[in-house]
Coordinates of C-alpha atoms and ligand atoms in Angstrom, one line a residue:
M24 CA 91.0 157.5 97.8
A25 CA 91.8 160.1 100.6
G26 CA 89.1 160.7 103.2
Y27 CA 87.2 157.4 103.4
I28 CA 88.0 155.3 106.5
L29 CA 86.5 151.9 107.1
G30 CA 86.0 151.4 110.9
I31 CA 85.5 148.0 112.6
E32 CA 84.4 147.5 116.2
T33 CA 84.0 144.1 118.0
S34 CA 85.3 144.8 121.5
C35 CA 82.1 143.5 123.3
D36 CA 78.8 142.4 122.0
E37 CA 78.3 144.6 119.0
T38 CA 79.6 143.6 115.6
A39 CA 79.9 147.0 113.9
A40 CA 81.5 148.4 110.7
A41 CA 81.1 152.0 109.3
V42 CA 82.5 154.2 106.6
V43 CA 83.3 157.8 107.7
R44 CA 84.6 160.6 105.4
D45 CA 87.3 163.1 106.7
G46 CA 86.6 162.1 110.3
R47 CA 83.3 163.9 110.2
Q48 CA 80.6 162.5 107.8
V49 CA 79.1 159.2 108.6
L50 CA 78.3 157.4 105.2
S51 CA 77.3 154.1 106.9
N52 CA 77.0 152.9 110.3
I53 CA 76.0 149.2 110.6
I54 CA 75.6 147.7 114.1
S55 CA 74.6 144.1 114.7
S56 CA 73.8 143.8 118.4
Q57 CA 74.1 140.4 120.2
A58 CA 72.0 141.7 123.1
E59 CA 69.3 139.2 122.4
L60 CA 71.7 136.4 122.5
H61 CA 73.2 137.4 126.0
R62 CA 70.0 138.5 127.6
H63 CA 69.2 135.1 128.7
Y64 CA 72.5 135.0 130.8
G65 CA 72.0 138.5 132.4
G66 CA 75.3 139.7 130.8
V67 CA 77.8 139.2 128.0
V68 CA 79.2 135.6 127.6
P69 CA 82.7 136.2 126.2
E70 CA 82.8 132.9 124.2
I71 CA 79.4 133.3 122.6
A72 CA 80.3 136.9 121.7
S73 CA 83.5 135.8 119.9
R74 CA 81.7 133.1 117.9
R75 CA 78.9 135.4 116.8
H76 CA 81.5 138.1 115.7
V77 CA 83.1 135.5 113.5
E78 CA 79.8 134.8 111.8
L79 CA 78.8 138.4 111.4
I80 CA 82.0 140.4 110.8
L81 CA 82.2 140.0 106.9
P82 CA 78.5 140.5 106.2
V83 CA 78.5 143.6 108.4
V84 CA 81.6 145.0 106.7
D85 CA 80.0 144.2 103.2
Q86 CA 76.9 146.1 104.3
A87 CA 78.9 149.2 105.6
L88 CA 80.8 149.4 102.2
Q89 CA 77.6 148.9 100.2
T90 CA 75.5 151.4 102.1
A91 CA 78.3 154.0 101.8
G92 CA 78.6 153.3 98.0
V93 CA 82.4 152.6 98.2
N94 CA 84.8 149.7 97.4
L95 CA 87.8 148.8 99.5
S96 CA 90.0 150.4 96.8
D97 CA 88.3 153.7 97.5
L98 CA 89.5 153.7 101.2
Q99 CA 92.2 155.7 102.8
A100 CA 92.7 153.2 105.7
V101 CA 91.1 150.4 107.7
A102 CA 90.7 151.1 111.4
V103 CA 89.8 148.6 114.1
T104 CA 89.3 148.6 117.9
A105 CA 92.4 147.0 119.3
G106 CA 91.5 147.3 123.0
P107 CA 90.3 147.6 125.7
G108 CA 87.6 144.8 125.6
L109 CA 87.1 141.1 125.5
V110 CA 90.1 139.5 124.1
G111 CA 88.5 136.9 121.9
A112 CA 86.0 139.4 120.6
L113 CA 88.7 142.0 119.8
L114 CA 90.7 139.4 118.0
V115 CA 87.9 138.8 115.5
G116 CA 87.9 142.5 114.5
V117 CA 91.6 142.9 114.5
S118 CA 92.1 139.8 112.3
A119 CA 89.4 140.8 109.9
A120 CA 90.8 144.4 109.7
K121 CA 94.4 143.0 109.1
G122 CA 93.1 140.8 106.2
L123 CA 91.1 143.5 104.5
A124 CA 93.9 146.1 104.8
W125 CA 96.5 143.7 103.6
A126 CA 94.5 142.6 100.6
A127 CA 93.6 146.2 99.6
G128 CA 97.2 147.5 100.3
L129 CA 95.8 150.0 102.9
P130 CA 97.3 151.3 106.1
L131 CA 95.9 149.6 109.3
V132 CA 95.0 151.7 112.3
G133 CA 94.5 150.1 115.8
V134 CA 92.3 152.4 117.8
N135 CA 91.8 152.7 121.5
H136 CA 88.1 151.9 122.2
L137 CA 87.8 154.7 124.8
E138 CA 89.3 157.3 122.6
G139 CA 86.8 156.1 120.1
H140 CA 84.0 157.0 122.4
I141 CA 85.4 160.5 123.0
Y142 CA 85.6 161.0 119.2
A143 CA 82.0 160.1 118.7
N144 CA 81.6 163.9 119.6
F145 CA 83.6 165.0 116.7
L146 CA 81.3 163.2 114.2
A147 CA 79.2 166.5 113.8
E148 CA 79.2 169.8 111.8
E149 CA 80.1 171.8 114.9
Q150 CA 83.4 170.6 116.3
P151 CA 84.2 170.7 120.1
E152 CA 87.0 173.1 121.0
L153 CA 90.0 172.0 123.0
P154 CA 90.9 171.9 125.8
A155 CA 87.8 169.9 126.7
L156 CA 86.6 167.7 129.5
C157 CA 85.0 164.5 128.6
L158 CA 83.0 162.0 130.9
V159 CA 83.3 158.5 129.4
V160 CA 80.5 156.4 131.1
S161 CA 80.0 152.9 129.7
G162 CA 79.5 149.3 131.0
G163 CA 83.2 149.0 131.7
H164 CA 84.4 152.6 132.4
T165 CA 83.6 155.7 134.3
D166 CA 86.5 158.1 133.5
L167 CA 86.7 161.9 133.8
I168 CA 89.1 162.9 131.1
Y169 CA 91.0 166.1 130.4
L170 CA 91.8 166.5 126.6
P171 CA 94.2 169.5 126.3
E172 CA 94.9 168.5 122.6
H173 CA 94.3 165.6 120.2
G174 CA 96.1 162.4 121.2
S175 CA 96.9 163.3 124.8
P176 CA 94.0 162.4 127.1
H177 CA 94.6 162.5 130.9
I178 CA 92.4 160.7 133.4
L179 CA 91.5 163.0 136.2
G180 CA 89.1 160.6 138.0
R181 CA 87.7 157.1 137.5
T182 CA 85.7 154.5 139.3
R183 CA 87.1 152.6 142.2
D184 CA 84.7 149.7 141.7
D185 CA 81.7 149.4 139.4
A186 CA 81.3 151.5 136.3
A187 CA 78.3 153.6 135.8
G188 CA 76.9 151.4 133.2
E189 CA 77.5 148.3 135.4
A190 CA 75.7 150.1 138.3
F191 CA 72.7 150.6 135.9
D192 CA 72.9 147.0 134.8
K193 CA 73.2 145.5 138.3
G194 CA 70.4 147.9 139.6
A195 CA 68.1 146.8 136.8
R196 CA 68.7 143.2 137.6
T197 CA 67.8 143.8 141.3
L198 CA 64.6 145.6 140.0
G199 CA 63.9 142.6 137.8
L200 CA 64.2 144.7 134.6
G201 CA 66.5 142.4 132.6
Y202 CA 69.6 143.2 130.5
P203 CA 70.9 145.8 129.3
G204 CA 69.6 147.7 132.3
G205 CA 70.4 151.3 131.6
P206 CA 67.7 151.9 128.9
A207 CA 65.2 150.1 131.2
I208 CA 65.9 152.2 134.2
D209 CA 65.9 155.3 132.2
A210 CA 62.4 154.5 130.8
L211 CA 61.0 153.4 134.2
A212 CA 62.4 156.4 136.0
R213 CA 60.4 158.7 133.9
G214 CA 57.3 157.7 135.8
G215 CA 59.0 157.9 139.2
D216 CA 60.1 160.5 141.9
P217 CA 63.9 160.9 142.2
A218 CA 63.5 162.2 145.8
A219 CA 61.4 159.2 146.9
F220 CA 64.4 157.4 148.4
A221 CA 67.6 158.8 149.8
F222 CA 70.2 156.5 148.2
P223 CA 73.9 157.1 149.1
R224 CA 76.3 159.3 147.1
A225 CA 79.9 158.4 147.5
R226 CA 82.0 161.7 147.5
L227 CA 85.3 160.0 148.4
G228 CA 86.7 163.2 149.9
D229 CA 86.6 166.9 148.9
D230 CA 89.5 166.8 146.4
S231 CA 88.6 163.4 144.7
L232 CA 87.3 163.0 141.3
D233 CA 87.0 159.4 141.5
F234 CA 83.7 157.5 141.7
S235 CA 82.3 154.5 143.6
F236 CA 78.9 152.9 143.0
S237 CA 79.1 149.6 144.9
G238 CA 77.6 150.9 148.1
L239 CA 74.7 152.3 146.1
K240 CA 74.0 148.9 144.6
T241 CA 73.8 147.3 148.1
A242 CA 71.5 150.2 149.3
L243 CA 69.1 149.3 146.4
L244 CA 69.1 145.7 147.2
L245 CA 68.2 146.5 150.9
E246 CA 65.4 148.9 149.9
V247 CA 64.0 146.3 147.4
E248 CA 63.9 143.7 150.2
A249 CA 62.2 146.2 152.5
R250 CA 59.6 147.0 149.8
R251 CA 59.0 143.3 149.1
R252 CA 58.4 142.7 152.8
A253 CA 56.0 145.7 152.9
G254 CA 54.2 144.3 149.9
D255 CA 54.4 147.6 147.7
L256 CA 57.4 146.6 145.6
A257 CA 55.5 146.6 142.3
D258 CA 54.0 150.0 142.9
R259 CA 57.2 151.6 144.0
L260 CA 59.4 150.3 141.1
P261 CA 59.3 153.6 139.2
D262 CA 60.3 155.6 142.4
L263 CA 63.1 153.2 143.1
A264 CA 64.4 153.4 139.4
A265 CA 64.3 157.2 139.5
A266 CA 66.0 157.6 143.0
Y267 CA 68.7 155.1 142.0
Q268 CA 69.3 156.8 138.7
E269 CA 69.4 160.2 140.4
A270 CA 72.1 158.9 142.9
I271 CA 74.3 157.9 140.0
V272 CA 73.7 160.9 137.8
S273 CA 74.1 163.6 140.5
V274 CA 77.6 162.4 141.4
L275 CA 78.6 162.3 137.7
V276 CA 77.3 165.8 137.1
D277 CA 78.9 167.2 140.4
K278 CA 82.3 165.9 139.7
A279 CA 82.3 166.8 136.1
L280 CA 81.3 170.4 136.9
R281 CA 84.1 170.5 139.5
A282 CA 86.6 169.4 137.0
V283 CA 85.3 171.9 134.4
R284 CA 86.0 174.7 136.8
E285 CA 89.4 173.4 137.9
Y286 CA 90.7 172.8 134.4
Q287 CA 89.1 175.9 132.6
V288 CA 88.0 173.9 129.7
K289 CA 86.2 175.3 126.6
C290 CA 83.6 172.5 126.4
L291 CA 82.2 169.5 128.1
L292 CA 81.7 166.1 126.2
L293 CA 79.7 163.1 127.2
A294 CA 80.6 159.6 125.7
G295 CA 79.8 155.9 126.2
G296 CA 76.6 154.0 126.5
V297 CA 75.4 155.9 129.6
A298 CA 75.7 159.2 127.8
A299 CA 72.4 158.1 126.2
N300 CA 70.8 158.5 129.6
S301 CA 68.1 161.2 129.5
A302 CA 68.5 162.4 133.1
L303 CA 72.3 162.7 132.7
R304 CA 71.9 164.7 129.5
R305 CA 69.4 167.1 131.1
Q306 CA 71.4 167.6 134.2
M307 CA 74.7 168.0 132.4
Q308 CA 73.0 170.6 130.1
V309 CA 72.1 172.7 133.2
A310 CA 75.6 172.3 134.7
A311 CA 77.4 173.2 131.5
G312 CA 75.0 176.3 131.2
R313 CA 75.9 177.2 134.6
A314 CA 79.7 177.1 133.8
G315 CA 79.1 179.0 130.6
I316 CA 80.5 176.4 128.2
P317 CA 78.8 174.2 125.6
L318 CA 77.8 170.5 126.2
F319 CA 78.3 168.0 123.4
Y320 CA 76.8 164.6 123.4
P321 CA 76.5 162.2 120.5
P322 CA 73.0 160.9 119.4
P323 CA 72.2 157.7 121.2
V324 CA 73.3 155.4 118.3
L325 CA 76.8 156.9 118.5
C326 CA 76.9 156.7 122.3
T327 CA 76.8 152.9 122.6
D328 CA 79.4 150.8 120.8
N329 CA 79.7 151.6 117.1
A330 CA 82.4 151.7 114.3
A331 CA 81.8 155.2 113.2
M332 CA 83.5 156.5 116.3
I333 CA 86.4 154.3 115.6
A334 CA 86.8 155.4 112.0
C335 CA 86.6 159.1 113.3
A336 CA 89.3 158.4 115.9
A337 CA 91.5 156.8 113.3
H338 CA 91.2 160.1 111.2
Y339 CA 93.1 161.9 114.0
Y340 CA 95.6 159.0 114.4
L341 CA 96.4 159.2 110.7
L342 CA 96.9 163.1 111.0
A343 CA 99.4 162.3 113.7
G344 CA 101.1 159.7 111.3
Q345 CA 100.1 156.7 113.6
V346 CA 99.4 153.4 112.0
A347 CA 99.8 149.9 113.1
G348 CA 102.0 147.1 111.9
W349 CA 100.8 143.8 110.6
D350 CA 101.7 142.4 114.1
L351 CA 99.0 144.4 115.7
N352 CA 97.5 142.5 118.5
A353 CA 94.4 142.7 120.7
F354 CA 95.0 144.5 124.0
P355 CA 92.1 143.6 126.5
S356 CA 93.3 146.1 129.2
L357 CA 94.6 148.9 126.9
P358 CA 94.6 152.1 129.1
L359 CA 93.3 155.4 127.9
G360 CA 96.2 157.4 126.5
K361 CA 97.9 154.3 125.1
R362 CA 97.5 153.9 121.3
P363 CA 98.4 150.5 120.0
Q364 CA 101.9 151.0 118.6
G365 CA 103.2 150.4 115.1
P366 CA 105.8 151.8 112.8
S367 CA 105.4 155.4 111.6
L368 CA 103.6 156.1 108.4
E369 CA 106.9 157.2 106.7
E370 CA 108.4 153.9 107.6
R371 CA 105.3 152.0 106.3
I372 CA 105.5 153.9 103.0
C373 CA 109.2 153.5 102.5
Ligands
LIG429 O1 79.5 152.0 125.6 P1 78.7 150.8 125.7 O2 77.7 150.5 124.6 O3 79.5 149.5 125.9 C1 80.6 149.4 126.7 O4 81.7 149.7 126.2 O5 80.5 149.1 127.9 O6 77.9 150.9 127.1 C2 76.9 149.9 127.4 C3 76.3 150.6 128.7 C4 75.4 149.4 129.5 O7 75.8 149.3 130.8 C5 74.0 150.0 129.3 O8 73.2 149.7 130.3 C6 74.3 151.5 129.3 O9 75.5 151.6 128.6 N1 73.2 152.4 128.8 C7 72.5 153.2 129.5 C8 71.6 153.8 128.7 N2 71.7 153.2 127.4 C9 72.8 152.3 127.5 N3 72.6 153.5 130.8 C10 71.8 154.5 131.3 N4 70.7 155.0 130.5 C11 70.6 154.7 129.2 N5 69.6 155.3 128.4
LIG430 ZN1 82.1 151.1 124.6

């Protein structure tokens, strides 16, 4: 039946499946997080992630279909994240999607995970107007993206070292907060003073829209050691978290605002796990207001990895006639702007 797309996402440590109608209405959004499994190691262990995906993928898909009240035969297509991500993890989702699509005689859509994050902003009644600027900030990416029209994102700036989410995770580890670090720093920072410590902000030259967070991480480490020697580390943890978060967020906001002005966009979008950060949302709201354009950000559950965003992106792939072949592979380093190739929809139907 036209309109219902099953999305599957297994690029990292979330096994997720969702049913989305017409690229907008989320009928189910099942996410089984493996965070507990990886917490012990301080980060995602690829082999463990792949094995867990194998165990969970079919029950998660079943639950997504049941919650949405649809059968495979009701679907328009099966969509799956084909990259970027952990290759073993991606392969589980790609193989499951191929099997389901083949069995049900449905088109298969291979979705770029980063585009998926952008499209989480389109899962709403109010649709963002293009051209738009989107800041994708996740555990693996910090990309400032210009989206003049559907299907043609350009990267204007990106991180030269650590991603923003990685900076949050590594900072949290230095502060003894565990994994994943972003939500922990966000919560602790609420009780701290962002001006308590002057952490460095890498501007990388006046014209650059690139980011760098590795120096900041070192500065935090040095300050934590200094506080430990002074004996007041425990008391100063909220201040350290707030100042560290402020150093990350202020650079993201400044550069996004500069790009908004340069490219004369109609709206600003946030995407990726770090888009759940409360300080980033607050400060971006002020910046967008100053630029006179609306800010869109998905609810937290659609900021971190999920399959609803993959099904939403697939809706736009299908509008452009882009489906994958049965030879669809996993692409661990798939860049933004590249969609996993396949024969055209016309070729598939003939
Ligand atoms: O998009 P995502 O779920 O997975 C990737 O594709 O990487 O992003 C995960 C990242 C982690 O680094 C996590 O610490 C960060 O998003 N994150 C946050 C917050 N919630 C998740 N960072 C800052 N503040 C948050 N509230
Ligand atoms: Zn992601």
